[in-house]
PDB file of C-alpha atoms in Angstrom:
ATOM      1  CA  MET A   1      93.701  84.323 103.500  1.00  0.00           C
ATOM      2  CA  GLU A   2      94.130  81.974 100.531  1.00  0.00           C
ATOM      3  CA  ILE A   3      93.004  83.545  97.266  1.00  0.00           C
ATOM      4  CA  ALA A   4      92.250  81.638  94.078  1.00  0.00           C
ATOM      5  CA  ARG A   5      93.171  83.468  90.879  1.00  0.00           C
ATOM      6  CA  ILE A   6      90.822  82.801  87.965  1.00  0.00           C
ATOM      7  CA  LYS A   7      92.580  83.762  84.744  1.00  0.00           C
ATOM      8  CA  SER A   8      89.899  82.897  82.195  1.00  0.00           C
ATOM      9  CA  ILE A   9      86.124  82.683  81.932  1.00  0.00           C
ATOM     10  CA  THR A  10      86.433  79.024  80.957  1.00  0.00           C
ATOM     11  CA  GLU A  11      88.365  78.382  84.178  1.00  0.00           C
ATOM     12  CA  TYR A  12      85.606  80.097  86.184  1.00  0.00           C
ATOM     13  CA  HIS A  13      82.985  77.854  84.566  1.00  0.00           C
ATOM     14  CA  ARG A  14      84.946  74.760  85.601  1.00  0.00           C
ATOM     15  CA  PHE A  15      85.374  76.159  89.118  1.00  0.00           C
ATOM     16  CA  ARG A  16      81.619  76.674  89.556  1.00  0.00           C
ATOM     17  CA  GLY A  17      80.482  73.452  87.886  1.00  0.00           C
ATOM     18  CA  LEU A  18      79.157  75.140  84.745  1.00  0.00           C
ATOM     19  CA  PRO A  19      79.212  73.922  81.129  1.00  0.00           C
ATOM     20  CA  LYS A  20      81.982  75.270  78.929  1.00  0.00           C
ATOM     21  CA  PRO A  21      81.079  78.835  77.814  1.00  0.00           C
ATOM     22  CA  GLU A  22      79.912  79.418  74.251  1.00  0.00           C
ATOM     23  CA  HIS A  23      82.613  82.078  73.885  1.00  0.00           C
ATOM     24  CA  SER A  24      85.967  82.158  75.702  1.00  0.00           C
ATOM     25  CA  LEU A  25      85.887  85.941  76.214  1.00  0.00           C
ATOM     26  CA  ILE A  26      82.302  86.483  77.398  1.00  0.00           C
ATOM     27  CA  SER A  27      79.761  84.536  79.398  1.00  0.00           C
ATOM     28  CA  LEU A  28      76.226  85.085  80.656  1.00  0.00           C
ATOM     29  CA  VAL A  29      75.276  82.726  83.481  1.00  0.00           C
ATOM     30  CA  ASP A  30      71.921  82.050  85.113  1.00  0.00           C
ATOM     31  CA  TYR A  31      72.550  82.094  88.874  1.00  0.00           C
ATOM     32  CA  SER A  32      70.379  79.037  89.395  1.00  0.00           C
ATOM     33  CA  GLN A  33      73.078  77.030  87.586  1.00  0.00           C
ATOM     34  CA  LEU A  34      75.939  78.017  89.909  1.00  0.00           C
ATOM     35  CA  GLN A  35      77.267  75.336  92.236  1.00  0.00           C
ATOM     36  CA  PHE A  36      79.151  75.619  95.516  1.00  0.00           C
ATOM     37  CA  SER A  37      81.709  73.003  96.467  1.00  0.00           C
ATOM     38  CA  GLU A  38      80.473  70.979  99.438  1.00  0.00           C
ATOM     39  CA  ASP A  39      83.772  71.301 101.289  1.00  0.00           C
ATOM     40  CA  SER A  40      84.203  75.001 100.629  1.00  0.00           C
ATOM     41  CA  LYS A  41      82.038  77.387 102.644  1.00  0.00           C
ATOM     42  CA  VAL A  42      84.314  80.409 102.049  1.00  0.00           C
ATOM     43  CA  VAL A  43      85.768  81.312  98.668  1.00  0.00           C
ATOM     44  CA  ASN A  44      88.229  84.139  97.953  1.00  0.00           C
ATOM     45  CA  LEU A  45      88.648  84.950  94.273  1.00  0.00           C
ATOM     46  CA  VAL A  46      90.585  87.322  92.033  1.00  0.00           C
ATOM     47  CA  MET A  47      89.433  87.256  88.413  1.00  0.00           C
ATOM     48  CA  ASP A  48      91.146  88.658  85.329  1.00  0.00           C
ATOM     49  CA  PHE A  49      87.921  89.894  83.742  1.00  0.00           C
ATOM     50  CA  TYR A  50      84.967  92.186  84.420  1.00  0.00           C
ATOM     51  CA  SER A  51      82.019  90.773  86.329  1.00  0.00           C
ATOM     52  CA  ILE A  52      78.544  92.357  86.387  1.00  0.00           C
ATOM     53  CA  ALA A  53      75.952  90.590  88.497  1.00  0.00           C
ATOM     54  CA  LEU A  54      72.275  90.960  89.299  1.00  0.00           C
ATOM     55  CA  LYS A  55      71.412  88.656  92.200  1.00  0.00           C
ATOM     56  CA  ARG A  56      68.415  87.743  94.290  1.00  0.00           C
ATOM     57  CA  ASP A  57      67.815  85.119  96.992  1.00  0.00           C
ATOM     58  CA  ILE A  58      71.339  83.680  96.835  1.00  0.00           C
ATOM     59  CA  GLY A  59      72.282  81.510  99.828  1.00  0.00           C
ATOM     60  CA  ALA A  60      75.527  83.347 100.444  1.00  0.00           C
ATOM     61  CA  LYS A  61      77.004  86.633 101.580  1.00  0.00           C
ATOM     62  CA  LEU A  62      79.288  88.636  99.338  1.00  0.00           C
ATOM     63  CA  HIS A  63      82.154  90.581 100.896  1.00  0.00           C
ATOM     64  CA  TYR A  64      83.930  93.293  98.999  1.00  0.00           C
ATOM     65  CA  GLY A  65      85.762  96.173 100.569  1.00  0.00           C
ATOM     66  CA  GLN A  66      84.293  96.919 103.990  1.00  0.00           C
ATOM     67  CA  GLN A  67      80.734  95.842 103.237  1.00  0.00           C
ATOM     68  CA  ILE A  68      78.730  92.606 103.438  1.00  0.00           C
ATOM     69  CA  TYR A  69      75.660  92.143 101.261  1.00  0.00           C
ATOM     70  CA  ASP A  70      72.749  89.703 101.456  1.00  0.00           C
ATOM     71  CA  PHE A  71      70.795  88.927  98.311  1.00  0.00           C
ATOM     72  CA  ASP A  72      67.167  88.907  99.405  1.00  0.00           C
ATOM     73  CA  GLU A  73      66.426  91.811  97.056  1.00  0.00           C
ATOM     74  CA  GLY A  74      67.564  92.938  93.624  1.00  0.00           C
ATOM     75  CA  LEU A  75      71.167  94.030  93.963  1.00  0.00           C
ATOM     76  CA  MET A  76      73.910  94.611  91.406  1.00  0.00           C
ATOM     77  CA  SER A  77      77.634  94.341  91.939  1.00  0.00           C
ATOM     78  CA  PHE A  78      80.478  95.310  89.646  1.00  0.00           C
ATOM     79  CA  LEU A  79      83.994  93.926  89.779  1.00  0.00           C
ATOM     80  CA  ALA A  80      86.942  94.974  87.661  1.00  0.00           C
ATOM     81  CA  PRO A  81      89.865  92.670  86.861  1.00  0.00           C
ATOM     82  CA  GLY A  82      92.138  92.153  89.866  1.00  0.00           C
ATOM     83  CA  GLN A  83      89.649  92.901  92.657  1.00  0.00           C
ATOM     84  CA  VAL A  84      89.240  90.469  95.550  1.00  0.00           C
ATOM     85  CA  LEU A  85      85.837  88.824  95.927  1.00  0.00           C
ATOM     86  CA  ARG A  86      84.939  86.831  99.075  1.00  0.00           C
ATOM     87  CA  ILE A  87      81.887  84.559  99.053  1.00  0.00           C
ATOM     88  CA  GLU A  88      80.562  82.932 102.217  1.00  0.00           C
ATOM     89  CA  LYS A  89      77.908  80.276 101.839  1.00  0.00           C
ATOM     90  CA  GLU A  90      75.205  80.457 104.494  1.00  0.00           C
ATOM     91  CA  PRO A  91      75.003  77.362 106.791  1.00  0.00           C
ATOM     92  CA  GLY A  92      72.185  75.074 105.685  1.00  0.00           C
ATOM     93  CA  SER A  93      71.396  77.162 102.623  1.00  0.00           C
ATOM     94  CA  SER A  94      70.698  75.782  99.188  1.00  0.00           C
ATOM     95  CA  ASP A  95      72.443  76.874  96.022  1.00  0.00           C
ATOM     96  CA  SER A  96      69.203  78.142  94.507  1.00  0.00           C
ATOM     97  CA  GLY A  97      68.846  81.758  93.536  1.00  0.00           C
ATOM     98  CA  SER A  98      67.997  83.945  90.615  1.00  0.00           C
ATOM     99  CA  GLY A  99      69.700  86.537  88.501  1.00  0.00           C
ATOM    100  CA  TYR A 100      72.428  86.849  85.923  1.00  0.00           C
ATOM    101  CA  LEU A 101      76.204  86.944  86.003  1.00  0.00           C
ATOM    102  CA  LEU A 102      77.832  88.638  83.011  1.00  0.00           C
ATOM    103  CA  GLN A 103      81.569  88.141  82.632  1.00  0.00           C
ATOM    104  CA  ILE A 104      83.558  90.090  80.056  1.00  0.00           C
ATOM    105  CA  HIS A 105      87.231  89.662  79.322  1.00  0.00           C
ATOM    106  CA  PRO A 106      88.883  92.986  78.380  1.00  0.00           C
ATOM    107  CA  ASP A 107      90.014  91.429  75.076  1.00  0.00           C
ATOM    108  CA  PHE A 108      86.360  91.080  74.004  1.00  0.00           C
ATOM    109  CA  LEU A 109      86.089  94.884  73.880  1.00  0.00           C
ATOM    110  CA  TRP A 110      89.130  95.479  71.687  1.00  0.00           C
ATOM    111  CA  GLY A 111      88.315  97.526  68.617  1.00  0.00           C
ATOM    112  CA  PHE A 112      85.342  99.203  70.324  1.00  0.00           C
ATOM    113  CA  SER A 113      85.233 102.551  72.142  1.00  0.00           C
ATOM    114  CA  LEU A 114      83.926 100.755  75.248  1.00  0.00           C
ATOM    115  CA  ALA A 115      87.398  99.231  75.733  1.00  0.00           C
ATOM    116  CA  LYS A 116      88.509 102.623  77.088  1.00  0.00           C
ATOM    117  CA  GLN A 117      85.178 103.987  78.261  1.00  0.00           C
ATOM    118  CA  ILE A 118      84.457 101.108  80.619  1.00  0.00           C
ATOM    119  CA  LYS A 119      87.262 102.336  82.878  1.00  0.00           C
ATOM    120  CA  LYS A 120      85.435 105.660  83.281  1.00  0.00           C
ATOM    121  CA  TYR A 121      82.481 104.048  85.065  1.00  0.00           C
ATOM    122  CA  SER A 122      83.424 104.769  88.653  1.00  0.00           C
ATOM    123  CA  PHE A 123      81.207 102.045  90.110  1.00  0.00           C
ATOM    124  CA  PHE A 124      83.791  99.496  88.943  1.00  0.00           C
ATOM    125  CA  ASP A 125      86.152 101.190  91.415  1.00  0.00           C
ATOM    126  CA  TYR A 126      83.905 101.896  94.411  1.00  0.00           C
ATOM    127  CA  SER A 127      81.578  98.970  93.821  1.00  0.00           C
ATOM    128  CA  VAL A 128      83.663  97.165  96.376  1.00  0.00           C
ATOM    129  CA  HIS A 129      82.058  99.539  98.868  1.00  0.00           C
ATOM    130  CA  GLU A 130      78.769 100.500  97.256  1.00  0.00           C
ATOM    131  CA  ALA A 131      76.528  97.992  95.521  1.00  0.00           C
ATOM    132  CA  LEU A 132      73.569  99.138  93.421  1.00  0.00           C
ATOM    133  CA  PHE A 133      70.111  98.489  94.875  1.00  0.00           C
ATOM    134  CA  LEU A 134      67.367  98.350  92.250  1.00  0.00           C
ATOM    135  CA  SER A 135      63.698  99.220  92.367  1.00  0.00           C
ATOM    136  CA  GLY A 136      61.282  96.763  90.728  1.00  0.00           C
ATOM    137  CA  ARG A 137      61.048  98.885  87.587  1.00  0.00           C
ATOM    138  CA  GLU A 138      64.820  99.311  87.372  1.00  0.00           C
ATOM    139  CA  GLU A 139      65.333  95.581  87.804  1.00  0.00           C
ATOM    140  CA  MET A 140      63.032  94.907  84.841  1.00  0.00           C
ATOM    141  CA  VAL A 141      65.075  97.282  82.661  1.00  0.00           C
ATOM    142  CA  ILE A 142      68.298  95.463  83.556  1.00  0.00           C
ATOM    143  CA  LEU A 143      66.746  92.016  83.097  1.00  0.00           C
ATOM    144  CA  THR A 144      65.552  93.022  79.613  1.00  0.00           C
ATOM    145  CA  ILE A 145      69.092  93.962  78.603  1.00  0.00           C
ATOM    146  CA  PHE A 146      70.484  90.738  80.035  1.00  0.00           C
ATOM    147  CA  GLU A 147      67.858  88.832  78.068  1.00  0.00           C
ATOM    148  CA  ASN A 148      68.887  90.657  74.871  1.00  0.00           C
ATOM    149  CA  ILE A 149      72.497  89.682  75.518  1.00  0.00           C
ATOM    150  CA  ARG A 150      71.463  86.083  76.243  1.00  0.00           C
ATOM    151  CA  GLN A 151      69.553  85.782  72.968  1.00  0.00           C
ATOM    152  CA  GLU A 152      72.464  87.131  70.940  1.00  0.00           C
ATOM    153  CA  TYR A 153      74.964  85.037  72.927  1.00  0.00           C
ATOM    154  CA  ASN A 154      73.027  81.821  72.214  1.00  0.00           C
ATOM    155  CA  ALA A 155      72.336  82.616  68.557  1.00  0.00           C
ATOM    156  CA  ASN A 156      74.510  81.559  65.673  1.00  0.00           C
ATOM    157  CA  ILE A 157      77.624  83.724  65.744  1.00  0.00           C
ATOM    158  CA  ASP A 158      78.013  86.025  62.752  1.00  0.00           C
ATOM    159  CA  SER A 159      79.926  89.211  61.900  1.00  0.00           C
ATOM    160  CA  PHE A 160      77.383  91.354  63.756  1.00  0.00           C
ATOM    161  CA  SER A 161      77.266  89.373  67.011  1.00  0.00           C
ATOM    162  CA  GLN A 162      80.159  90.987  68.873  1.00  0.00           C
ATOM    163  CA  GLY A 163      79.115  94.536  67.996  1.00  0.00           C
ATOM    164  CA  LEU A 164      75.523  93.905  69.046  1.00  0.00           C
ATOM    165  CA  ILE A 165      76.578  92.419  72.384  1.00  0.00           C
ATOM    166  CA  VAL A 166      78.997  95.276  73.063  1.00  0.00           C
ATOM    167  CA  SER A 167      76.206  97.759  72.316  1.00  0.00           C
ATOM    168  CA  GLN A 168      73.976  96.026  74.858  1.00  0.00           C
ATOM    169  CA  ILE A 169      76.779  96.083  77.451  1.00  0.00           C
ATOM    170  CA  GLU A 170      77.218  99.803  76.846  1.00  0.00           C
ATOM    171  CA  LEU A 171      73.467 100.343  77.269  1.00  0.00           C
ATOM    172  CA  LEU A 172      73.558  98.304  80.478  1.00  0.00           C
ATOM    173  CA  LEU A 173      76.358 100.443  81.927  1.00  0.00           C
ATOM    174  CA  LYS A 174      74.599 103.690  81.021  1.00  0.00           C
ATOM    175  CA  TYR A 175      71.434 102.578  82.793  1.00  0.00           C
ATOM    176  CA  CYS A 176      73.475 101.506  85.819  1.00  0.00           C
ATOM    177  CA  GLU A 177      75.122 104.934  85.876  1.00  0.00           C
ATOM    178  CA  ARG A 178      71.641 106.527  85.869  1.00  0.00           C
ATOM    179  CA  PHE A 179      70.451 104.241  88.674  1.00  0.00           C
ATOM    180  CA  TYR A 180      73.569 104.939  90.738  1.00  0.00           C
ATOM    181  CA  ASN A 181      72.850 108.640  90.406  1.00  0.00           C
ATOM    182  CA  ARG A 182      69.303 107.976  91.658  1.00  0.00           C
ATOM    183  CA  GLN A 183      70.778 106.026  94.562  1.00  0.00           C
ATOM    184  CA  PHE A 184      72.977 108.975  95.490  1.00  0.00           C
ATOM    185  CA  MET A 185      69.954 111.270  95.391  1.00  0.00           C
ATOM    186  CA  THR A 186      67.732 109.001  97.508  1.00  0.00           C
ATOM    187  CA  ARG A 187      70.515 108.712 100.048  1.00  0.00           C
ATOM    188  CA  LYS A 188      70.903 112.461 100.231  1.00  0.00           C
ATOM    189  CA  ILE A 189      70.274 112.635 103.983  1.00  0.00           C
ATOM    190  CA  SER A 190      72.992 110.120 104.792  1.00  0.00           C
ATOM    191  CA  SER A 191      75.252 111.818 102.258  1.00  0.00           C
ATOM    192  CA  HIS A 192      74.794 115.155 104.026  1.00  0.00           C
ATOM    193  CA  GLN A 193      75.670 113.417 107.271  1.00  0.00           C
ATOM    194  CA  MET A 194      78.820 112.129 105.594  1.00  0.00           C
ATOM    195  CA  LEU A 195      79.613 115.653 104.382  1.00  0.00           C
ATOM    196  CA  THR A 196      79.320 116.925 107.961  1.00  0.00           C
ATOM    197  CA  LYS A 197      81.672 114.164 109.132  1.00  0.00           C
ATOM    198  CA  VAL A 198      84.198 115.086 106.429  1.00  0.00           C
ATOM    199  CA  GLU A 199      84.052 118.772 107.358  1.00  0.00           C
ATOM    200  CA  ASN A 200      84.498 117.952 111.048  1.00  0.00           C
ATOM    201  CA  PHE A 201      87.429 115.670 110.283  1.00  0.00           C
ATOM    202  CA  LEU A 202      89.182 118.273 108.131  1.00  0.00           C
ATOM    203  CA  ASN A 203      88.602 121.034 110.673  1.00  0.00           C
ATOM    204  CA  SER A 204      89.958 118.847 113.457  1.00  0.00           C
ATOM    205  CA  TYR A 205      92.939 117.704 111.397  1.00  0.00           C
ATOM    206  CA  PHE A 206      94.035 121.180 110.359  1.00  0.00           C
ATOM    207  CA  SER A 207      93.413 122.587 113.831  1.00  0.00           C
ATOM    208  CA  ALA A 208      95.936 120.144 115.302  1.00  0.00           C
ATOM    209  CA  GLU A 209      99.581 121.100 115.431  1.00  0.00           C
ATOM    210  CA  GLU A 210     100.972 117.745 114.314  1.00  0.00           C
ATOM    211  CA  GLN A 211      99.957 117.591 110.643  1.00  0.00           C
ATOM    212  CA  SER A 212     103.566 117.376 109.499  1.00  0.00           C
ATOM    213  CA  GLU A 213     104.100 114.118 111.380  1.00  0.00           C
ATOM    214  CA  GLY A 214     101.733 112.263 109.085  1.00  0.00           C
ATOM    215  CA  GLY A 215     102.793 114.024 105.905  1.00  0.00           C
ATOM    216  CA  LEU A 216     100.458 115.766 103.505  1.00  0.00           C
ATOM    217  CA  LEU A 217      96.820 114.779 104.078  1.00  0.00           C
ATOM    218  CA  SER A 218      95.640 112.382 101.377  1.00  0.00           C
ATOM    219  CA  VAL A 219      92.204 111.473 100.052  1.00  0.00           C
ATOM    220  CA  ASN A 220      92.831 107.886 101.147  1.00  0.00           C
ATOM    221  CA  LYS A 221      93.392 108.976 104.741  1.00  0.00           C
ATOM    222  CA  VAL A 222      90.118 110.920 104.803  1.00  0.00           C
ATOM    223  CA  ALA A 223      88.272 108.023 103.149  1.00  0.00           C
ATOM    224  CA  ASP A 224      89.680 105.570 105.694  1.00  0.00           C
ATOM    225  CA  ALA A 225      88.432 107.792 108.511  1.00  0.00           C
ATOM    226  CA  MET A 226      84.958 107.758 106.895  1.00  0.00           C
ATOM    227  CA  ASN A 227      85.069 103.966 106.303  1.00  0.00           C
ATOM    228  CA  VAL A 228      84.435 104.331 102.563  1.00  0.00           C
ATOM    229  CA  SER A 229      86.573 104.076  99.438  1.00  0.00           C
ATOM    230  CA  SER A 230      88.332 107.153  98.074  1.00  0.00           C
ATOM    231  CA  ASP A 231      86.365 106.992  94.798  1.00  0.00           C
ATOM    232  CA  TYR A 232      83.042 106.752  96.617  1.00  0.00           C
ATOM    233  CA  LEU A 233      83.981 109.697  98.854  1.00  0.00           C
ATOM    234  CA  SER A 234      84.944 111.868  95.884  1.00  0.00           C
ATOM    235  CA  SER A 235      81.787 110.948  93.948  1.00  0.00           C
ATOM    236  CA  MET A 236      79.567 111.711  96.932  1.00  0.00           C
ATOM    237  CA  LEU A 237      81.245 115.073  97.610  1.00  0.00           C
ATOM    238  CA  LYS A 238      81.153 116.014  93.926  1.00  0.00           C
ATOM    239  CA  GLN A 239      77.438 115.198  93.807  1.00  0.00           C
ATOM    240  CA  LEU A 240      76.696 117.387  96.847  1.00  0.00           C
ATOM    241  CA  THR A 241      79.143 120.271  96.537  1.00  0.00           C
ATOM    242  CA  GLY A 242      80.652 120.262  93.050  1.00  0.00           C
ATOM    243  CA  LYS A 243      84.104 119.627  94.566  1.00  0.00           C
ATOM    244  CA  ASN A 244      85.822 116.263  94.846  1.00  0.00           C
ATOM    245  CA  ALA A 245      87.665 115.060  97.956  1.00  0.00           C
ATOM    246  CA  GLN A 246      91.050 116.429  96.863  1.00  0.00           C
ATOM    247  CA  GLU A 247      89.549 119.864  96.252  1.00  0.00           C
ATOM    248  CA  HIS A 248      87.984 119.829  99.734  1.00  0.00           C
ATOM    249  CA  ILE A 249      91.379 119.013 101.269  1.00  0.00           C
ATOM    250  CA  HIS A 250      93.059 121.791  99.303  1.00  0.00           C
ATOM    251  CA  GLN A 251      90.376 124.283 100.338  1.00  0.00           C
ATOM    252  CA  LYS A 252      90.908 123.540 104.042  1.00  0.00           C
ATOM    253  CA  LEU A 253      94.677 123.528 103.607  1.00  0.00           C
ATOM    254  CA  ILE A 254      94.669 126.954 101.955  1.00  0.00           C
ATOM    255  CA  GLU A 255      92.365 128.323 104.685  1.00  0.00           C
ATOM    256  CA  LYS A 256      94.825 127.138 107.333  1.00  0.00           C
ATOM    257  CA  ALA A 257      97.773 128.539 105.387  1.00  0.00           C
ATOM    258  CA  LYS A 258      96.076 131.947 105.112  1.00  0.00           C
ATOM    259  CA  GLU A 259      95.432 131.923 108.844  1.00  0.00           C
ATOM    260  CA  LYS A 260      99.106 131.248 109.613  1.00  0.00           C
ATOM    261  CA  LEU A 261     100.377 133.750 107.044  1.00  0.00           C
ATOM    262  CA  SER A 262      98.177 136.539 108.391  1.00  0.00           C
ATOM    263  CA  SER A 263      98.461 135.904 112.135  1.00  0.00           C
ATOM    264  CA  THR A 264     101.926 134.417 112.802  1.00  0.00           C
ATOM    265  CA  TYR A 265     105.568 135.205 112.089  1.00  0.00           C
ATOM    266  CA  LEU A 266     106.314 131.703 110.835  1.00  0.00           C
ATOM    267  CA  SER A 267     108.293 131.571 107.594  1.00  0.00           C
ATOM    268  CA  VAL A 268     106.708 130.179 104.441  1.00  0.00           C
ATOM    269  CA  SER A 269     108.914 127.088 104.781  1.00  0.00           C
ATOM    270  CA  GLU A 270     107.834 126.522 108.392  1.00  0.00           C
ATOM    271  CA  ILE A 271     104.185 126.811 107.413  1.00  0.00           C
ATOM    272  CA  ALA A 272     104.710 124.419 104.495  1.00  0.00           C
ATOM    273  CA  TYR A 273     106.404 121.803 106.688  1.00  0.00           C
ATOM    274  CA  GLY A 274     103.759 122.254 109.386  1.00  0.00           C
ATOM    275  CA  LEU A 275     101.021 121.458 106.860  1.00  0.00           C
ATOM    276  CA  GLY A 276     102.803 118.267 105.831  1.00  0.00           C
ATOM    277  CA  PHE A 277     104.544 119.414 102.650  1.00  0.00           C
ATOM    278  CA  GLU A 278     107.879 117.786 101.970  1.00  0.00           C
ATOM    279  CA  HIS A 279     109.059 120.693  99.834  1.00  0.00           C
ATOM    280  CA  PRO A 280     108.108 124.373 100.470  1.00  0.00           C
ATOM    281  CA  GLN A 281     108.132 124.973  96.713  1.00  0.00           C
ATOM    282  CA  SER A 282     105.208 122.570  96.322  1.00  0.00           C
ATOM    283  CA  PHE A 283     103.243 124.508  98.928  1.00  0.00           C
ATOM    284  CA  SER A 284     103.989 127.853  97.275  1.00  0.00           C
ATOM    285  CA  LYS A 285     102.964 126.509  93.872  1.00  0.00           C
ATOM    286  CA  LEU A 286      99.637 125.158  95.174  1.00  0.00           C
ATOM    287  CA  PHE A 287      98.930 128.346  97.108  1.00  0.00           C
ATOM    288  CA  LYS A 288      99.441 130.506  94.006  1.00  0.00           C
ATOM    289  CA  ILE A 289      97.269 128.209  91.875  1.00  0.00           C
ATOM    290  CA  LYS A 290      94.428 128.462  94.386  1.00  0.00           C
ATOM    291  CA  THR A 291      94.731 132.172  95.279  1.00  0.00           C
ATOM    292  CA  ASN A 292      96.518 133.787  92.282  1.00  0.00           C
ATOM    293  CA  VAL A 293      99.124 135.259  94.655  1.00  0.00           C
ATOM    294  CA  SER A 294     102.235 133.826  96.294  1.00  0.00           C
ATOM    295  CA  PRO A 295     102.318 133.188 100.076  1.00  0.00           C
ATOM    296  CA  LEU A 296     104.617 136.191 100.562  1.00  0.00           C
ATOM    297  CA  GLU A 297     102.383 138.446  98.467  1.00  0.00           C
ATOM    298  CA  PHE A 298      99.394 137.340 100.531  1.00  0.00           C
ATOM    299  CA  ARG A 299     101.272 138.104 103.773  1.00  0.00           C
ATOM    300  CA  LYS A 300     102.319 141.541 102.528  1.00  0.00           C
ATOM    301  CA  SER A 301      98.676 142.445 101.937  1.00  0.00           C
ATOM    302  CA  PHE A 302      98.182 142.316 105.715  1.00  0.00           C
ATOM    303  CA  ASN A 303     101.123 144.579 106.520  1.00  0.00           C
TER     304      ASN A 303
END
């Protein structure tokens, strides 16, 4: 798969047949202005800047992670620098569509708290698996913020411009965080089904006798089995149970360790290796953190 790396917002504008951006570090594009190359039906991109998009009725499919999204309804996507974006133009489709594409180079945020805080918005990580679907009211809220950014972006630049735009970006992200939380809540049934699948997977994994062959169970391995990203899995579990994916793994691991300590004559080292630990000391340390007693002290309580 050939991937085009887009290093600057100006370069992206040239690539998509857009006028030169007003500012080299930030751009707000009307989707109706985007152009597809006639000889390129599939585009694979990696961009060195943040991309926040609200799209509707675009004649293309967007692939990121393990999902494919059509744009016949209001849908937002979030890409962080370095993520792979795959766009497939639909056969016979036009380039028309509606929405906004906001692109922000990390340098634009320097000197503002958002430079660090933007990395805390988890949807930039698991957006490659979970886009944000908007209700009509929510879409109007987002469009209003985009319009505020557009007006400031097109106005005469002064000493207040950057701060005002950054404030609007921060407001946009906070609303998106709220709407993502609503999305998690409205998908509660499917989330509970996912929780059941996770529990079944962990029970099956720790009931097998070959855990050590694959090493210590990781969040990524569980997420792969669920066909979601690790960040999405942890967010979903935290929302439902108050524990993230790693804490769920540790809970099952400690349960299995207690079972072996209380019902077998295996040494602590044998139990540690059997659970996938490379070093028994690491197992003993985790066990004491989670139970407040060492493995041997726990075993003695059953004698």
